[in-house]
Short mmCIF file of C-alpha atoms and ligand atoms in Angstrom, two decimals:
data_model
loop_
_atom_site.label_atom_id
_atom_site.label_comp_id
_atom_site.label_asym_id
_atom_site.label_seq_id
_atom_site.Cartn_x
_atom_site.Cartn_y
_atom_site.Cartn_z
CA MET A 1 0.20 0.10 -0.25
CA GLN A 2 1.01 3.27 -1.15
CA ASN A 3 0.85 6.03 1.92
CA ARG A 4 1.93 8.85 -0.30
CA PRO A 5 0.74 10.13 -3.17
CA SER A 6 2.90 9.07 -6.15
CA ASP A 7 2.91 12.43 -7.72
CA PRO A 8 3.69 15.49 -5.53
CA ARG A 9 0.72 17.41 -8.09
CA VAL A 10 -1.67 15.28 -6.39
CA SER A 11 -1.30 16.89 -2.79
CA ILE A 12 -1.50 20.09 -4.60
CA LEU A 13 -4.34 19.17 -6.26
CA LYS A 14 -5.62 18.15 -3.04
CA ASP A 15 -5.17 21.89 -1.64
CA ILE A 16 -7.01 23.53 -4.24
CA SER A 17 -10.02 21.13 -4.26
CA PRO A 18 -12.13 22.78 -1.33
CA LEU A 19 -11.76 26.03 -3.10
CA LEU A 20 -12.91 24.25 -6.41
CA THR A 21 -16.12 22.43 -4.83
CA SER A 22 -16.96 25.90 -3.08
CA VAL A 23 -17.38 27.93 -5.88
CA LEU A 24 -21.32 27.52 -6.82
CA ASP A 25 -21.33 29.24 -10.29
CA THR A 26 -21.09 26.57 -13.16
CA ASP A 27 -19.47 28.62 -15.43
CA SER A 28 -16.63 29.63 -12.90
CA VAL A 29 -16.50 26.14 -11.74
CA LEU A 30 -15.67 24.83 -15.11
CA GLU A 31 -13.41 27.86 -15.89
CA MET A 32 -11.35 27.42 -12.42
CA ILE A 33 -10.88 23.69 -13.37
CA ILE A 34 -9.43 24.23 -16.62
CA GLU A 35 -6.90 26.91 -15.50
CA SER A 36 -5.95 24.62 -12.70
CA VAL A 37 -5.32 21.88 -14.80
CA THR A 38 -3.26 23.64 -17.48
CA ARG A 39 -1.31 25.06 -14.86
CA LEU A 40 -0.52 21.70 -13.00
CA MET A 41 -0.26 19.60 -15.95
CA GLU A 42 1.70 22.25 -17.85
CA ALA A 43 -0.13 21.86 -20.59
CA LYS A 44 0.12 23.79 -24.06
CA ALA A 45 -3.67 23.79 -24.32
CA SER A 46 -6.76 22.43 -22.62
CA SER A 47 -10.35 22.29 -22.75
CA LEU A 48 -13.35 21.01 -21.21
CA LEU A 49 -15.85 19.59 -23.51
CA LEU A 50 -19.48 19.15 -22.24
CA VAL A 51 -22.21 16.57 -23.55
CA ASP A 52 -25.41 17.50 -25.04
CA LYS A 53 -27.30 14.56 -24.66
CA SER A 54 -30.24 15.41 -26.63
CA ARG A 55 -28.08 16.27 -29.68
CA LYS A 56 -25.44 13.50 -29.05
CA LYS A 57 -22.52 16.04 -29.59
CA LEU A 58 -19.63 17.71 -27.41
CA TYR A 59 -19.08 21.32 -27.30
CA PHE A 60 -16.31 23.09 -26.00
CA GLN A 61 -17.35 25.04 -22.77
CA VAL A 62 -13.92 26.02 -21.79
CA ALA A 63 -10.61 26.03 -23.58
CA THR A 64 -7.04 27.51 -23.13
CA GLY A 65 -4.26 27.77 -25.28
CA GLU A 66 -3.65 30.11 -28.69
CA ALA A 67 -6.57 28.90 -30.54
CA LYS A 68 -9.18 28.94 -27.43
CA GLU A 69 -11.42 31.11 -29.28
CA GLU A 70 -11.36 29.46 -32.71
CA VAL A 71 -12.16 25.87 -30.59
CA LYS A 72 -14.93 26.97 -28.73
CA LYS A 73 -16.92 27.20 -32.23
CA PHE A 74 -16.53 23.59 -32.77
CA GLU A 75 -18.86 20.51 -31.98
CA ILE A 76 -17.90 16.98 -31.98
CA GLU A 77 -19.94 14.00 -32.56
CA LEU A 78 -19.98 11.62 -29.87
CA GLY A 79 -17.59 9.05 -31.03
CA GLN A 80 -15.85 11.15 -33.11
CA GLY A 81 -11.89 12.01 -32.71
CA ILE A 82 -10.26 11.29 -29.06
CA ALA A 83 -12.40 13.11 -27.00
CA GLY A 84 -15.43 11.72 -28.99
CA HIS A 85 -14.23 8.44 -28.44
CA VAL A 86 -13.50 9.04 -24.77
CA ALA A 87 -17.34 10.34 -24.28
CA LEU A 88 -18.79 7.01 -25.74
CA THR A 89 -16.78 4.69 -24.23
CA GLY A 90 -16.32 6.44 -20.46
CA LYS A 91 -12.57 5.51 -20.61
CA PRO A 92 -9.44 7.64 -20.23
CA LEU A 93 -7.34 7.61 -23.27
CA LEU A 94 -3.48 8.61 -23.71
CA VAL A 95 -2.44 8.90 -27.34
CA PRO A 96 1.32 9.85 -27.22
CA ASP A 97 1.38 10.38 -31.00
CA VAL A 98 -1.77 11.31 -32.85
CA SER A 99 -0.66 10.81 -36.23
CA LYS A 100 -0.06 7.20 -35.37
CA ASP A 101 -3.52 6.84 -33.67
CA SER A 102 -6.54 6.01 -36.44
CA ARG A 103 -8.98 7.44 -34.11
CA TRP A 104 -7.54 11.14 -34.33
CA ASP A 105 -9.49 13.42 -36.10
CA SER A 106 -7.54 16.51 -37.51
CA THR A 107 -10.30 18.95 -38.55
CA ILE A 108 -10.17 21.24 -36.00
CA SER A 109 -6.05 21.19 -35.87
CA GLU A 110 -6.16 21.98 -39.39
CA ALA A 111 -8.61 24.58 -39.03
CA THR A 112 -7.02 26.49 -36.31
CA GLY A 113 -3.24 25.73 -37.12
CA PHE A 114 -2.87 24.75 -33.68
CA GLU A 115 -0.01 22.03 -34.20
CA THR A 116 -0.99 18.73 -31.89
CA GLN A 117 1.41 15.73 -31.05
CA SER A 118 0.01 14.16 -28.19
CA ILE A 119 -3.62 14.00 -26.26
CA ALA A 120 -4.89 12.74 -23.09
CA CYS A 121 -8.63 12.77 -22.37
CA VAL A 122 -10.44 11.75 -19.39
CA PRO A 123 -14.50 11.65 -18.78
CA ILE A 124 -16.26 13.38 -16.32
CA LYS A 125 -19.01 11.32 -15.05
CA SER A 126 -22.25 12.01 -12.77
CA LYS A 127 -23.88 9.14 -11.47
CA GLN A 128 -22.50 6.64 -14.03
CA GLU A 129 -23.05 8.94 -17.16
CA VAL A 130 -20.41 10.49 -19.08
CA ILE A 131 -21.44 14.48 -18.65
CA GLY A 132 -18.23 15.47 -20.44
CA VAL A 133 -14.57 15.30 -21.30
CA ILE A 134 -11.31 17.07 -20.14
CA GLN A 135 -8.45 17.15 -22.89
CA ILE A 136 -4.99 17.80 -22.59
CA ILE A 137 -2.83 18.81 -25.59
CA ASP A 138 1.01 18.44 -25.37
CA ARG A 139 3.45 19.79 -22.61
CA GLU A 140 4.84 23.31 -22.59
CA ASP A 141 8.43 21.84 -22.70
CA GLY A 142 7.64 20.02 -25.89
CA GLN A 143 7.33 16.79 -24.67
CA PRO A 144 4.54 14.18 -24.92
CA ILE A 145 2.14 13.69 -22.37
CA ARG A 146 3.37 10.54 -20.20
CA GLU A 147 0.91 7.65 -18.62
CA ALA A 148 2.17 9.46 -15.00
CA ASP A 149 0.01 12.43 -15.86
CA MET A 150 -3.11 10.41 -16.09
CA GLU A 151 -3.09 10.03 -12.24
CA ILE A 152 -3.57 13.60 -11.94
CA LEU A 153 -6.01 14.23 -14.84
CA SER A 154 -8.25 11.46 -13.28
CA HIS A 155 -8.17 12.96 -9.81
CA PHE A 156 -9.28 16.15 -11.76
CA SER A 157 -12.15 14.44 -13.57
CA GLU A 158 -13.35 13.36 -10.01
CA LEU A 159 -13.09 16.59 -8.64
CA SER A 160 -14.99 18.14 -12.03
CA SER A 161 -17.93 15.66 -11.27
CA VAL A 162 -18.24 17.05 -7.68
CA ALA A 163 -17.87 20.66 -8.48
CA ILE A 164 -20.43 20.66 -11.54
CA GLU A 165 -22.81 18.51 -9.89
CA ARG A 166 -22.76 21.08 -6.77
CA ALA A 167 -23.07 23.77 -8.89
CA ARG A 168 -25.63 22.63 -10.92
CA ASN A 169 -27.73 21.37 -7.90
CA TYR A 170 -27.60 24.75 -6.46
CA LYS A 171 -28.36 26.36 -9.75
CA ASP A 172 -31.82 24.35 -9.47
CA ILE A 173 -32.27 25.55 -6.18
CA VAL A 174 -32.10 28.93 -6.84
CA ASN A 175 -34.34 28.59 -9.77
CA GLU A 176 -36.62 26.94 -7.64
CA ASN A 177 -36.67 29.53 -5.33
CA ILE A 178 -37.04 32.38 -7.93
CA TYR A 179 -40.17 30.01 -8.89
CA LEU A 180 -41.19 29.71 -5.27
CA LYS A 181 -40.98 33.19 -4.41
CA LYS A 182 -42.94 34.51 -7.63
CA GLU A 183 -45.75 31.70 -6.88
CA LEU A 184 -45.82 33.04 -3.19
CA GLU A 185 -46.22 36.28 -4.32
CA SER A 186 -49.25 35.79 -6.76
CA ARG A 187 -50.59 34.04 -3.97
CA TYR A 188 -51.04 37.01 -2.21
CA GLU A 189 -52.91 38.88 -5.26
CA ILE A 190 -56.51 39.65 -4.32
CA ILE A 191 -58.77 39.12 -7.23
CA GLY A 192 -62.00 40.58 -7.85
CA VAL A 193 -63.98 43.77 -9.36
CA SER A 194 -67.08 43.73 -7.01
CA LYS A 195 -67.56 46.90 -4.84
CA ALA A 196 -67.74 44.53 -1.71
CA ILE A 197 -64.08 43.47 -2.35
CA GLU A 198 -62.84 46.85 -3.47
CA GLN A 199 -64.09 48.17 0.15
CA VAL A 200 -62.07 45.37 1.62
CA ILE A 201 -59.05 45.99 0.03
CA ALA A 202 -59.38 49.90 0.61
CA ASP A 203 -59.56 48.99 4.53
CA ALA A 204 -56.86 46.66 4.30
CA VAL A 205 -54.97 49.55 2.74
CA LYS A 206 -56.12 52.13 5.40
CA VAL A 207 -55.16 50.12 8.34
CA ALA A 208 -51.83 48.49 7.05
CA ASN A 209 -49.79 51.48 8.14
CA SER A 210 -51.12 51.29 11.51
CA LYS A 211 -49.94 48.87 14.18
CA THR A 212 -54.08 49.06 15.00
CA THR A 213 -55.33 45.28 15.89
CA THR A 214 -57.70 43.93 13.19
CA LEU A 215 -60.43 41.56 13.07
CA ILE A 216 -60.97 39.96 9.45
CA THR A 217 -64.10 38.07 9.90
CA GLY A 218 -66.04 35.86 6.85
CA GLU A 219 -67.22 32.70 5.92
CA SER A 220 -64.65 29.91 5.36
CA GLY A 221 -62.67 29.93 2.14
CA THR A 222 -63.57 33.94 1.37
CA GLY A 223 -59.91 35.20 1.57
CA LYS A 224 -59.28 36.19 5.27
CA GLU A 225 -55.67 34.96 4.84
CA LEU A 226 -55.06 36.64 1.75
CA VAL A 227 -56.16 39.66 3.39
CA ALA A 228 -54.13 39.20 6.45
CA ARG A 229 -51.16 38.91 4.16
CA LEU A 230 -51.90 42.00 2.06
CA ILE A 231 -51.84 44.01 5.21
CA HIS A 232 -48.59 42.77 6.34
CA LYS A 233 -47.21 42.94 2.76
CA ILE A 234 -47.83 46.81 2.10
CA GLY A 235 -47.39 47.88 5.80
CA PRO A 236 -44.12 49.25 7.57
CA ARG A 237 -43.41 45.65 8.93
CA ARG A 238 -43.54 44.02 5.61
CA LYS A 239 -39.44 43.80 5.77
CA LYS A 240 -40.01 41.73 9.20
CA LYS A 241 -41.65 38.22 9.41
CA LEU A 242 -45.78 37.63 9.34
CA MET A 243 -46.27 34.57 11.47
CA VAL A 244 -49.65 32.45 11.29
CA VAL A 245 -50.87 30.48 14.21
CA ASN A 246 -54.38 28.51 13.72
CA CYS A 247 -55.42 28.46 17.38
CA ALA A 248 -57.80 25.52 16.37
CA ALA A 249 -54.82 23.26 15.48
CA PHE A 250 -53.24 23.26 19.19
CA THR A 251 -54.29 22.14 22.28
CA ASP A 252 -53.94 24.76 25.05
CA THR A 253 -50.74 23.70 26.03
CA LEU A 254 -49.16 23.35 22.62
CA LEU A 255 -50.68 26.66 21.61
CA GLU A 256 -48.92 28.66 24.35
CA SER A 257 -45.65 27.12 23.86
CA GLU A 258 -46.21 27.53 20.17
CA LEU A 259 -46.68 31.41 20.90
CA PHE A 260 -44.37 32.09 23.70
CA GLY A 261 -41.66 29.34 23.35
CA HIS A 262 -40.68 27.33 26.46
CA GLU A 263 -37.72 26.35 28.60
CA LYS A 264 -36.32 23.01 28.62
CA GLY A 265 -38.24 20.76 30.99
CA SER A 266 -41.24 23.12 31.29
CA PHE A 267 -43.52 20.09 30.73
CA THR A 268 -43.38 16.88 29.66
CA GLY A 269 -42.15 16.69 26.28
CA ALA A 270 -40.13 19.88 26.37
CA ILE A 271 -37.14 18.23 25.84
CA SER A 272 -35.27 21.53 24.60
CA ARG A 273 -35.70 25.28 24.74
CA LYS A 274 -37.94 26.48 21.92
CA THR A 275 -38.53 29.57 20.69
CA GLY A 276 -41.54 31.12 20.39
CA VAL A 277 -43.58 32.65 17.53
CA LEU A 278 -44.05 35.99 19.47
CA GLU A 279 -40.20 36.29 19.59
CA ILE A 280 -39.96 35.28 15.76
CA ALA A 281 -42.28 38.24 14.68
CA ASP A 282 -40.92 40.46 16.62
CA GLY A 283 -41.53 43.89 14.71
CA GLY A 284 -43.62 42.10 12.32
CA THR A 285 -47.00 40.58 12.21
CA LEU A 286 -48.86 37.94 14.16
CA PHE A 287 -52.23 36.40 12.72
CA MET A 288 -54.21 34.42 14.88
CA ASP A 289 -56.54 32.38 12.53
CA GLU A 290 -59.54 30.63 14.06
CA VAL A 291 -59.18 33.06 17.11
CA ALA A 292 -62.84 31.96 18.54
CA GLU A 293 -61.12 28.43 19.31
CA MET A 294 -58.89 29.96 21.93
CA SER A 295 -59.55 28.79 25.64
CA PRO A 296 -60.28 31.20 28.29
CA SER A 297 -56.88 31.03 29.87
CA MET A 298 -55.06 31.74 26.59
CA GLN A 299 -57.73 34.67 25.73
CA VAL A 300 -56.08 36.37 28.87
CA LYS A 301 -52.38 35.87 27.86
CA LEU A 302 -53.29 37.28 24.37
CA LEU A 303 -55.00 40.51 25.84
CA ARG A 304 -51.60 40.62 27.56
CA VAL A 305 -49.74 40.42 24.78
CA ILE A 306 -52.01 43.09 22.78
CA GLN A 307 -52.04 45.70 25.60
CA GLU A 308 -48.74 45.38 27.26
CA GLY A 309 -46.45 43.42 24.46
CA THR A 310 -45.50 41.09 27.28
CA PHE A 311 -45.50 37.48 27.60
CA ASN A 312 -43.63 34.82 29.68
CA ARG A 313 -42.14 31.81 28.25
CA VAL A 314 -43.50 28.54 29.41
CA GLY A 315 -41.62 27.84 32.16
CA SER A 316 -39.80 31.17 32.66
CA PRO A 317 -40.77 33.66 35.40
CA SER A 318 -39.04 36.62 33.96
CA PRO A 319 -41.77 38.53 30.95
CA MET A 320 -40.63 39.11 27.78
CA GLN A 321 -41.32 42.30 25.40
CA VAL A 322 -42.02 42.14 22.05
CA ASP A 323 -43.20 45.03 19.16
CA ILE A 324 -46.25 42.94 17.50
CA ARG A 325 -48.94 43.63 15.19
CA VAL A 326 -52.24 41.15 15.84
CA ILE A 327 -54.55 40.66 13.08
CA ALA A 328 -57.32 37.81 14.06
CA ALA A 329 -59.60 36.09 11.97
CA THR A 330 -62.73 33.77 12.44
CA ASN A 331 -65.44 32.48 10.43
CA LYS A 332 -67.57 32.54 13.55
CA ASN A 333 -69.71 35.57 15.01
CA LEU A 334 -67.55 36.80 17.56
CA PHE A 335 -69.92 39.00 19.10
CA GLU A 336 -72.17 35.94 19.74
CA GLU A 337 -69.45 34.03 21.28
CA VAL A 338 -69.02 37.00 23.69
CA LYS A 339 -72.80 37.08 24.43
CA ARG A 340 -72.82 33.06 25.04
CA GLY A 341 -70.07 33.36 27.41
CA THR A 342 -67.21 31.39 25.37
CA PHE A 343 -65.09 34.88 24.18
CA ARG A 344 -63.96 37.43 26.46
CA GLU A 345 -65.72 40.89 26.06
CA ASP A 346 -62.34 42.85 26.67
CA LEU A 347 -60.40 40.87 24.26
CA TYR A 348 -63.43 40.90 21.97
CA TYR A 349 -63.01 44.85 22.00
CA ARG A 350 -59.24 44.54 21.49
CA LEU A 351 -59.66 42.77 18.63
CA ASN A 352 -62.23 44.27 17.16
CA VAL A 353 -60.77 48.06 16.62
CA VAL A 354 -60.66 47.64 13.22
CA HIS A 355 -63.03 45.04 11.41
CA ILE A 356 -63.00 43.73 7.90
CA TYR A 357 -65.75 41.60 7.04
CA ILE A 358 -65.52 39.67 3.55
CA PRO A 359 -68.82 38.91 2.25
CA PRO A 360 -69.22 35.35 0.95
CA LEU A 361 -68.83 34.75 -2.92
CA ARG A 362 -72.54 34.21 -3.58
CA GLU A 363 -72.94 37.96 -2.36
CA ARG A 364 -70.51 39.32 -4.62
CA ARG A 365 -71.13 37.54 -8.10
CA ASP A 366 -69.22 40.01 -9.98
CA ASP A 367 -66.14 38.37 -8.85
CA ILE A 368 -67.05 34.80 -9.78
CA LEU A 369 -65.88 34.87 -13.44
CA VAL A 370 -62.89 37.09 -12.52
CA LEU A 371 -61.88 34.39 -10.24
CA ALA A 372 -62.58 31.65 -12.28
CA GLN A 373 -60.55 33.23 -15.16
CA HIS A 374 -57.53 33.85 -12.54
CA PHE A 375 -57.71 30.44 -11.84
CA LEU A 376 -57.78 28.84 -15.26
CA ASP A 377 -54.61 31.18 -16.27
CA LYS A 378 -53.00 29.59 -12.58
CA TYR A 379 -53.60 26.02 -13.65
CA ARG A 380 -54.13 25.37 -17.31
CA SER A 381 -50.20 25.61 -17.62
CA ILE A 382 -50.21 22.23 -15.61
CA ARG A 383 -52.05 20.66 -18.05
CA GLY A 384 -49.94 22.32 -21.00
CA ALA A 385 -52.97 23.77 -22.80
CA ALA A 386 -52.21 27.35 -23.27
CA ASN A 387 -55.33 27.90 -24.94
CA LEU A 388 -58.01 26.05 -22.53
CA ALA A 389 -61.09 27.90 -22.27
CA PHE A 390 -64.25 28.14 -20.39
CA ASP A 391 -67.53 27.14 -22.70
CA PRO A 392 -70.26 29.63 -22.21
CA ASN A 393 -72.30 27.40 -20.40
CA THR A 394 -69.67 26.45 -18.00
CA LEU A 395 -69.83 30.46 -17.02
CA GLU A 396 -73.38 30.43 -16.78
CA VAL A 397 -72.99 27.30 -14.27
CA MET A 398 -70.46 29.01 -12.40
CA GLN A 399 -71.76 32.09 -12.14
CA ASN A 400 -75.42 30.61 -10.86
CA TYR A 401 -73.83 28.49 -8.20
CA HIS A 402 -74.20 29.44 -4.67
CA TRP A 403 -70.58 28.59 -3.59
CA PRO A 404 -70.95 27.18 -0.21
CA GLY A 405 -67.23 27.12 0.00
CA ASN A 406 -66.43 30.42 -1.46
CA VAL A 407 -63.33 31.16 -3.18
CA ARG A 408 -61.46 27.85 -1.94
CA GLU A 409 -64.32 26.11 -3.53
CA LEU A 410 -64.23 27.91 -6.83
CA GLU A 411 -60.30 27.48 -7.15
CA ASN A 412 -60.83 23.68 -6.39
CA ALA A 413 -63.53 23.12 -8.66
CA ILE A 414 -61.32 24.68 -11.41
CA GLU A 415 -58.14 22.92 -10.40
CA ARG A 416 -60.12 19.76 -11.13
CA ALA A 417 -61.93 20.55 -13.96
CA VAL A 418 -58.76 21.35 -15.80
CA VAL A 419 -56.81 18.76 -14.71
CA MET A 420 -59.33 16.25 -14.90
CA GLY A 421 -61.67 17.56 -17.70
CA GLY A 422 -62.29 15.77 -20.86
CA GLY A 423 -62.81 18.65 -23.12
CA GLU A 424 -60.06 19.11 -25.54
CA HIS A 425 -59.89 22.95 -25.49
CA VAL A 426 -62.82 23.96 -23.16
CA VAL A 427 -63.83 23.41 -19.74
CA ARG A 428 -67.42 21.96 -20.00
CA PRO A 429 -70.02 22.17 -17.13
CA GLU A 430 -69.88 18.63 -16.79
CA ASP A 431 -66.31 19.05 -15.59
CA LEU A 432 -67.42 21.02 -12.61
CA PRO A 433 -67.44 18.95 -9.62
CA PHE A 434 -70.98 20.07 -8.67
CA SER A 435 -72.10 20.18 -12.23
CA ALA A 436 -71.12 16.44 -13.13
CA THR A 437 -72.71 15.28 -9.54
CA PRO A 438 -76.26 16.15 -9.18
CA SER A 439 -76.68 17.53 -5.72
CA GLY A 440 -77.42 14.60 -3.29
CA ASP A 441 -78.59 16.92 -0.19
CA THR A 442 -79.68 20.06 -1.43
CA ALA A 443 -80.66 21.72 1.87
CA GLN A 444 -77.19 20.74 3.40
CA GLU A 445 -75.64 22.24 0.42
CA LEU A 446 -77.75 25.30 0.55
CA LEU A 447 -76.79 26.05 4.28
CA GLY A 448 -75.78 29.42 5.09
CA CYS A 449 -77.88 30.66 1.96
CA SER A 450 -80.77 33.05 2.81
CA LEU A 451 -84.17 31.63 2.04
CA LYS A 452 -84.65 33.48 -1.44
CA GLU A 453 -81.13 32.32 -2.42
CA ALA A 454 -82.23 28.70 -1.74
CA LEU A 455 -85.44 28.71 -3.30
CA ASP A 456 -83.51 30.44 -6.37
CA SER A 457 -81.15 27.71 -6.55
CA PHE A 458 -83.84 25.31 -6.12
CA LYS A 459 -85.98 26.84 -8.99
CA ARG A 460 -82.99 27.18 -11.39
CA ASP A 461 -81.90 23.49 -10.85
CA PHE A 462 -85.68 21.96 -11.02
CA LEU A 463 -86.40 24.03 -14.01
CA GLN A 464 -83.35 22.99 -15.84
CA ARG A 465 -84.15 19.37 -15.13
CA ASN A 466 -87.42 19.56 -16.50
CA LEU A 467 -86.86 21.09 -19.35
CA ASP A 468 -83.75 18.89 -20.24
CA HIS A 469 -86.34 15.68 -19.37
CA GLN A 470 -88.81 17.40 -22.04
CA GLY A 471 -86.11 17.85 -24.52
CA GLY A 472 -85.67 21.71 -23.92
CA SER A 473 -89.67 22.06 -25.03
CA VAL A 474 -90.90 25.20 -23.17
CA LYS A 475 -94.40 24.15 -24.18
CA ASP A 476 -94.13 20.74 -22.91
CA THR A 477 -92.28 21.59 -19.69
CA ALA A 478 -94.83 24.38 -19.11
CA LYS A 479 -97.66 21.51 -19.26
CA ILE A 480 -96.00 19.24 -17.03
CA LEU A 481 -95.09 22.18 -14.14
CA GLY A 482 -98.72 23.42 -14.78
CA ILE A 483 -97.51 26.86 -15.50
CA GLN A 484 -97.99 29.58 -18.44
CA ARG A 485 -95.55 29.34 -21.22
CA THR A 486 -95.02 33.14 -21.19
CA TYR A 487 -94.14 32.63 -17.27
CA LEU A 488 -91.81 30.19 -17.95
CA SER A 489 -89.94 31.96 -20.87
CA ARG A 490 -89.87 34.83 -18.02
CA LEU A 491 -87.90 32.08 -15.84
CA ILE A 492 -85.90 30.85 -18.20
CA SER A 493 -84.44 34.23 -19.11
CA LYS A 494 -84.16 35.27 -15.61
CA TYR A 495 -82.00 31.92 -14.72
CA GLY A 496 -80.15 31.79 -18.29
CA LEU A 497 -81.36 28.47 -18.51
CA ASN A 498 -80.73 26.02 -21.72
CA THR A 499 -83.82 25.14 -24.04
CA ARG A 500 -83.73 23.79 -27.53
CA ARG A 501 -83.66 26.91 -29.04
CA ASN A 502 -80.54 28.70 -26.76
CA ARG A 503 -78.63 25.05 -26.59
N1 ATP B 1 -60.20 37.39 -3.77
C1 ATP B 1 -59.06 36.47 -4.05
N2 ATP B 1 -58.25 36.28 -5.04
C2 ATP B 1 -57.87 35.36 -5.24
N3 ATP B 1 -57.35 34.20 -4.63
C3 ATP B 1 -58.35 34.09 -3.34
C4 ATP B 1 -59.23 35.21 -3.23
N4 ATP B 1 -59.96 35.01 -1.95
C5 ATP B 1 -59.85 33.60 -1.61
N5 ATP B 1 -58.52 33.24 -2.52
C6 ATP B 1 -57.66 31.90 -2.31
O1 ATP B 1 -59.13 30.91 -1.86
C7 ATP B 1 -58.41 30.37 -1.19
C8 ATP B 1 -58.76 30.39 0.34
O2 ATP B 1 -58.36 31.75 0.98
P1 ATP B 1 -57.96 31.99 2.26
O3 ATP B 1 -57.41 30.62 3.25
O4 ATP B 1 -57.75 33.15 2.54
O5 ATP B 1 -59.56 31.82 3.04
P2 ATP B 1 -60.03 31.94 4.48
O6 ATP B 1 -61.13 32.92 4.83
O7 ATP B 1 -58.45 31.99 5.62
O8 ATP B 1 -60.68 30.41 5.14
P3 ATP B 1 -60.48 29.43 5.94
O9 ATP B 1 -61.58 30.29 7.03
O10 ATP B 1 -60.99 28.48 5.56
O11 ATP B 1 -59.07 29.62 6.82
C9 ATP B 1 -56.92 30.34 -0.91
O12 ATP B 1 -56.25 29.50 -1.86
C10 ATP B 1 -57.02 31.74 -1.70
O13 ATP B 1 -55.60 31.85 -2.44
MG1 MG B 2 -57.84 30.78 7.02
#
């Protein structure tokens, strides 16, 4: 066994290797590799070629030597010349005299006027696959490249694979981050044209500049969290964190330690010290979702945070001070909870300094189609169908539906219709979940609607089904229903129903 490297250059190489693998820009890594290899090998010229897998070609990524600029214009077929041969076989190759080797291709040498005597090539591999080749041409002292040089070259090829892989992974991560950031930003865009949503946005903008505690209410899926994020994003605290805590997701003990943190050993399971959300959000915003679900003892502690900005870590006697803006949300009627005695009145008034109410989607019908189009734009790229559009009937169905799950239901319905839908270029009514499966329990689905809305919804559905059953004939349907034809016609245009004629 050999304890010392056979070539002193190997230890120099080991010294520069950490440097090489710490550079994360692919182009710089490749340049550094070739510069070091040229210096260490005292080579006349060297180059690094990369494999273009789809075109089955090798191209010069980096080159040194007199002809380095011209060389970069060339591409080599896999299998062509010495480098092409090495890329194809994946094995290193030393050719001391190219004129005696049938694999030698003199095209580049002749075109650039660069005389070549000896060549050494080693493959660069990543996960068993050849991704490139390092090529050395002649030594500066005029001697041919020797077998002993191959060891150094092999070390270089290993180092190069690691460096390239790291740099490429890093690039992927950077790209992914850019993508995620864009994605996140677009997630906080509030879409809507109705008066109601414009009022919500205007109020959010107004409160954003202050520290005023704000209560956001509205049914599930109306966009409460979106509005909270908007307030944080456009206000002076935007550079600090917004922390979201869903009060319903924790037991009392866990919620307390989540918010305030705990000292090691303060309760069973507290195996180490934990920083609470309040400390992390210091200077920023705390969004307390489903605030009505808090226990009475936690309500007292939250009140203290809002009033004094102080709290105690679980298990710690000394209070901590933070600067936090609190935004709370609930889909319950908090005042009702106060009357029932489950929510503290003082906390209610503290939270309710500014109240933003987001009406359900069925009460701001102007937003339905704009939102639908927004979600279609968002999801159609997933299906790779850039031209996917709504069928006019689909628009009508969406416009008239009562959306018990609000914007979240609309978004889910469109995502599903885009991904699962059968229409080639259009989203059809039957692609919508509620249109495809006729309502099982209508009364249940209509919970939360006013009686008028429920009746309208029933009438629309009932009339359409009868019309369909009669093949769209207004005359026959009117007879079955026992109403005047003219009255049915009025209902048809009121509800935008389909008949034989307008189908
Ligand atoms: N006006 C809007 N524009 C664009 N997207 C919206 C809008 N309103 C809601 N959404 C989207 O609908 C989904 C539900 O919104 P969000 O989570 O803010 O609702 P929520 O009121 O907090 O619901 P829950 O009460 O269930 O927590 C999210 O994906 C959100 O991005
Ligand atoms: Mg929410």
